[in-house]
Amino acid sequence: VGSSVRSKVLEIGGFPAIAMDATEAMGIPTEGPHAGFCGRVFILLGDKALLIVDRVAIEHPGRVEARFFTRFDTEVFGNLAWITGKNEAMDIAFAATKPAVLQKTGAFLTATAEPPFTMLRWSTQKVTPHGIAFAMLLVPGSTCEDGGKVSIEESKDELVVDVKIEDWRQTLRISN
């Protein structure tokens, strides 16, 4: 039995977005589904940034995480990652609705001649009983000092994400 990820194109706060529902892809073990909902939204904030918002509702207490992989130099400062390549740099600001931690680790690889990836893990600090929402703001061309900031709050009906990049601010509301 296969699983699928459903997606749709939409607009959030006047910006183009793609929403994905990956609940079915989370699998159904013998004791029941892992997640009541698992979704990700990509929102393109013009030429300023890409905002990624995850919401996961879990059926049993557990940990939740989002992972990013890169082969470029990566530094972590609290809830901010700075990635530098040969000619460009980008930072990623992280936020969550519950306490979370950003860790830089080596990626798990099978035998390969390629250099290893760096993995960024944005995860709950401890077991959470119901789930979490994450926001990740990717700002190209920035340095750690002038990069973006993001915060996220969850209510019964929506996620509210506040974004700040230099003097530009935006509040986005995403329906649950």
C-alpha positions as a Markdown table, in Angstrom:
| # | Residue | x | y | z |
|---|---|---|---|---|
| 1 | Val | 0.0 | 0.0 | 0.0 |
| 2 | Gly | 1.5 | 3.3 | -1.1 |
| 3 | Ser | 1.2 | 6.7 | 0.4 |
| 4 | Ser | 0.9 | 10.1 | -1.1 |
| 5 | Val | 1.5 | 13.8 | -0.5 |
| 6 | Arg | -1.2 | 16.1 | -1.7 |
| 7 | Ser | -0.3 | 19.6 | -2.7 |
| 8 | Lys | -2.1 | 22.7 | -3.8 |
| 9 | Val | -1.2 | 26.2 | -5.0 |
| 10 | Leu | -2.7 | 29.1 | -3.1 |
| 11 | Glu | -2.0 | 32.6 | -1.9 |
| 12 | Ile | -1.2 | 33.6 | 1.7 |
| 13 | Gly | -1.1 | 37.3 | 2.6 |
| 14 | Gly | -0.8 | 38.2 | -1.1 |
| 15 | Phe | 2.2 | 35.9 | -1.7 |
| 16 | Pro | 2.3 | 32.8 | -3.8 |
| 17 | Ala | 2.4 | 29.5 | -1.8 |
| 18 | Ile | 2.3 | 25.8 | -2.1 |
| 19 | Ala | 0.7 | 23.7 | 0.6 |
| 20 | Met | 1.5 | 20.1 | 1.1 |
| 21 | Asp | -0.4 | 17.5 | 3.2 |
| 22 | Ala | 1.9 | 14.6 | 4.0 |
| 23 | Thr | -0.3 | 13.0 | 6.7 |
| 24 | Glu | -0.7 | 9.8 | 4.7 |
| 25 | Ala | 3.0 | 9.6 | 4.1 |
| 26 | Met | 3.7 | 9.5 | 7.8 |
| 27 | Gly | 2.6 | 5.9 | 7.8 |
| 28 | Ile | 0.2 | 3.8 | 9.8 |
| 29 | Pro | 2.0 | 1.5 | 12.3 |
| 30 | Thr | 0.1 | -1.4 | 14.0 |
| 31 | Glu | -0.8 | 0.8 | 16.9 |
| 32 | Gly | -2.4 | 3.5 | 14.8 |
| 33 | Pro | -1.3 | 6.6 | 12.8 |
| 34 | His | 1.8 | 8.6 | 13.8 |
| 35 | Ala | 0.2 | 11.9 | 12.9 |
| 36 | Gly | -3.3 | 13.3 | 12.9 |
| 37 | Phe | -1.9 | 15.9 | 10.5 |
| 38 | Cys | 1.5 | 16.7 | 8.9 |
| 39 | Gly | 1.6 | 19.7 | 6.6 |
| 40 | Arg | 4.2 | 22.0 | 5.1 |
| 41 | Val | 3.6 | 25.4 | 3.4 |
| 42 | Phe | 6.2 | 27.1 | 1.2 |
| 43 | Ile | 5.6 | 30.9 | 0.8 |
| 44 | Leu | 7.7 | 33.0 | -1.5 |
| 45 | Leu | 8.0 | 36.4 | 0.0 |
| 46 | Gly | 8.9 | 38.2 | -3.3 |
| 47 | Asp | 12.6 | 38.5 | -3.8 |
| 48 | Lys | 13.2 | 38.8 | -0.1 |
| 49 | Ala | 12.9 | 35.3 | 1.3 |
| 50 | Leu | 11.3 | 31.9 | 1.4 |
| 51 | Leu | 9.2 | 31.0 | 4.4 |
| 52 | Ile | 8.5 | 27.4 | 5.2 |
| 53 | Val | 5.9 | 26.6 | 7.8 |
| 54 | Asp | 5.3 | 23.1 | 9.2 |
| 55 | Arg | 2.5 | 21.9 | 11.4 |
| 56 | Val | 2.4 | 18.5 | 12.9 |
| 57 | Ala | -0.3 | 17.1 | 15.1 |
| 58 | Ile | 0.8 | 13.8 | 16.6 |
| 59 | Glu | -1.4 | 11.1 | 18.0 |
| 60 | His | 1.0 | 9.9 | 20.7 |
| 61 | Pro | 3.5 | 11.9 | 22.8 |
| 62 | Gly | 6.8 | 12.2 | 20.9 |
| 63 | Arg | 9.4 | 14.4 | 19.3 |
| 64 | Val | 9.0 | 16.3 | 16.1 |
| 65 | Glu | 11.8 | 17.7 | 13.9 |
| 66 | Ala | 12.5 | 19.4 | 10.5 |
| 67 | Arg | 15.8 | 18.7 | 8.7 |
| 68 | Phe | 17.9 | 20.7 | 6.2 |
| 69 | Phe | 20.9 | 19.3 | 4.4 |
| 70 | Thr | 23.8 | 21.2 | 2.8 |
| 71 | Arg | 27.3 | 20.7 | 1.6 |
| 72 | Phe | 28.2 | 24.4 | 2.3 |
| 73 | Asp | 29.9 | 25.8 | 5.4 |
| 74 | Thr | 27.3 | 26.2 | 8.1 |
| 75 | Glu | 27.4 | 27.9 | 11.5 |
| 76 | Val | 24.7 | 27.8 | 14.1 |
| 77 | Phe | 24.0 | 30.7 | 16.5 |
| 78 | Gly | 21.0 | 29.8 | 18.8 |
| 79 | Asn | 18.0 | 29.6 | 16.5 |
| 80 | Leu | 19.8 | 31.0 | 13.5 |
| 81 | Ala | 21.9 | 29.2 | 10.9 |
| 82 | Trp | 24.3 | 30.9 | 8.5 |
| 83 | Ile | 25.2 | 29.0 | 5.3 |
| 84 | Thr | 28.1 | 30.3 | 3.1 |
| 85 | Gly | 29.0 | 29.1 | -0.3 |
| 86 | Lys | 31.7 | 30.3 | -2.7 |
| 87 | Asn | 29.8 | 33.4 | -3.9 |
| 88 | Glu | 26.7 | 33.6 | -1.8 |
| 89 | Ala | 25.4 | 33.4 | 1.7 |
| 90 | Met | 22.0 | 32.7 | 3.3 |
| 91 | Asp | 20.7 | 32.6 | 6.8 |
| 92 | Ile | 17.8 | 30.6 | 8.1 |
| 93 | Ala | 15.9 | 31.9 | 11.1 |
| 94 | Phe | 13.9 | 29.3 | 13.1 |
| 95 | Ala | 10.9 | 29.6 | 15.3 |
| 96 | Ala | 8.4 | 27.2 | 17.0 |
| 97 | Thr | 5.2 | 27.2 | 19.0 |
| 98 | Lys | 6.9 | 25.1 | 21.7 |
| 99 | Pro | 10.5 | 25.0 | 23.0 |
| 100 | Ala | 12.8 | 23.8 | 20.2 |
| 101 | Val | 16.5 | 23.5 | 19.6 |
| 102 | Leu | 18.7 | 23.9 | 16.5 |
| 103 | Gln | 21.5 | 21.4 | 16.1 |
| 104 | Lys | 24.2 | 21.0 | 13.5 |
| 105 | Thr | 25.2 | 17.4 | 12.9 |
| 106 | Gly | 26.6 | 15.2 | 10.2 |
| 107 | Ala | 24.1 | 13.6 | 7.9 |
| 108 | Phe | 23.7 | 9.8 | 7.8 |
| 109 | Leu | 25.1 | 8.5 | 4.5 |
| 110 | Thr | 25.6 | 5.2 | 2.8 |
| 111 | Ala | 28.9 | 4.5 | 1.1 |
| 112 | Thr | 29.7 | 7.4 | -1.3 |
| 113 | Ala | 32.7 | 9.2 | -2.8 |
| 114 | Glu | 30.9 | 12.5 | -2.2 |
| 115 | Pro | 31.8 | 14.7 | 0.7 |
| 116 | Pro | 29.4 | 14.4 | 3.6 |
| 117 | Phe | 26.4 | 16.7 | 4.1 |
| 118 | Thr | 25.8 | 18.9 | 7.1 |
| 119 | Met | 22.4 | 18.3 | 8.6 |
| 120 | Leu | 20.5 | 21.0 | 10.5 |
| 121 | Arg | 18.0 | 19.5 | 12.9 |
| 122 | Trp | 15.2 | 21.9 | 14.2 |
| 123 | Ser | 13.4 | 19.8 | 16.8 |
| 124 | Thr | 11.3 | 19.9 | 20.0 |
| 125 | Gln | 13.5 | 20.1 | 23.1 |
| 126 | Lys | 11.5 | 17.3 | 24.8 |
| 127 | Val | 8.6 | 15.0 | 24.1 |
| 128 | Thr | 5.5 | 16.9 | 23.2 |
| 129 | Pro | 2.0 | 15.5 | 23.8 |
| 130 | His | 0.1 | 17.0 | 20.8 |
| 131 | Gly | 2.5 | 18.4 | 18.2 |
| 132 | Ile | 4.1 | 21.6 | 17.1 |
| 133 | Ala | 4.3 | 24.2 | 14.4 |
| 134 | Phe | 7.7 | 25.3 | 13.0 |
| 135 | Ala | 8.6 | 28.4 | 10.9 |
| 136 | Met | 11.8 | 28.6 | 8.9 |
| 137 | Leu | 12.8 | 31.8 | 7.2 |
| 138 | Leu | 15.4 | 31.5 | 4.4 |
| 139 | Val | 17.0 | 34.8 | 3.5 |
| 140 | Pro | 19.5 | 34.7 | 0.6 |
| 141 | Gly | 22.4 | 37.1 | 0.4 |
| 142 | Ser | 22.3 | 38.0 | 4.1 |
| 143 | Thr | 24.8 | 37.9 | 6.9 |
| 144 | Cys | 24.0 | 36.8 | 10.4 |
| 145 | Glu | 23.8 | 40.3 | 11.6 |
| 146 | Asp | 21.3 | 41.6 | 9.0 |
| 147 | Gly | 19.3 | 38.5 | 8.4 |
| 148 | Gly | 15.7 | 37.8 | 9.0 |
| 149 | Lys | 13.7 | 37.1 | 12.1 |
| 150 | Val | 10.6 | 35.0 | 12.4 |
| 151 | Ser | 8.1 | 34.1 | 15.2 |
| 152 | Ile | 5.1 | 31.8 | 15.1 |
| 153 | Glu | 2.0 | 31.4 | 17.3 |
| 154 | Glu | -0.7 | 28.9 | 17.1 |
| 155 | Ser | -4.4 | 29.5 | 17.9 |
| 156 | Lys | -7.4 | 27.1 | 17.5 |
| 157 | Asp | -8.0 | 28.4 | 13.9 |
| 158 | Glu | -4.7 | 29.6 | 12.5 |
| 159 | Leu | -1.0 | 30.0 | 12.7 |
| 160 | Val | 0.2 | 33.6 | 12.9 |
| 161 | Val | 3.8 | 34.1 | 11.6 |
| 162 | Asp | 5.6 | 37.4 | 11.9 |
| 163 | Val | 8.5 | 38.0 | 9.6 |
| 164 | Lys | 11.1 | 40.8 | 9.8 |
| 165 | Ile | 13.9 | 41.4 | 7.2 |
| 166 | Glu | 15.8 | 44.6 | 7.9 |
| 167 | Asp | 13.0 | 47.3 | 7.9 |
| 168 | Trp | 10.4 | 45.1 | 6.1 |
| 169 | Arg | 7.8 | 43.4 | 8.3 |
| 170 | Gln | 4.9 | 41.1 | 7.4 |
| 171 | Thr | 2.3 | 39.2 | 9.4 |
| 172 | Leu | 0.9 | 36.1 | 7.7 |
| 173 | Arg | -2.1 | 34.1 | 8.9 |
| 174 | Ile | -2.3 | 30.4 | 7.9 |
| 175 | Ser | -5.6 | 28.6 | 8.5 |
| 176 | Asn | -5.3 | 25.3 | 10.4 |
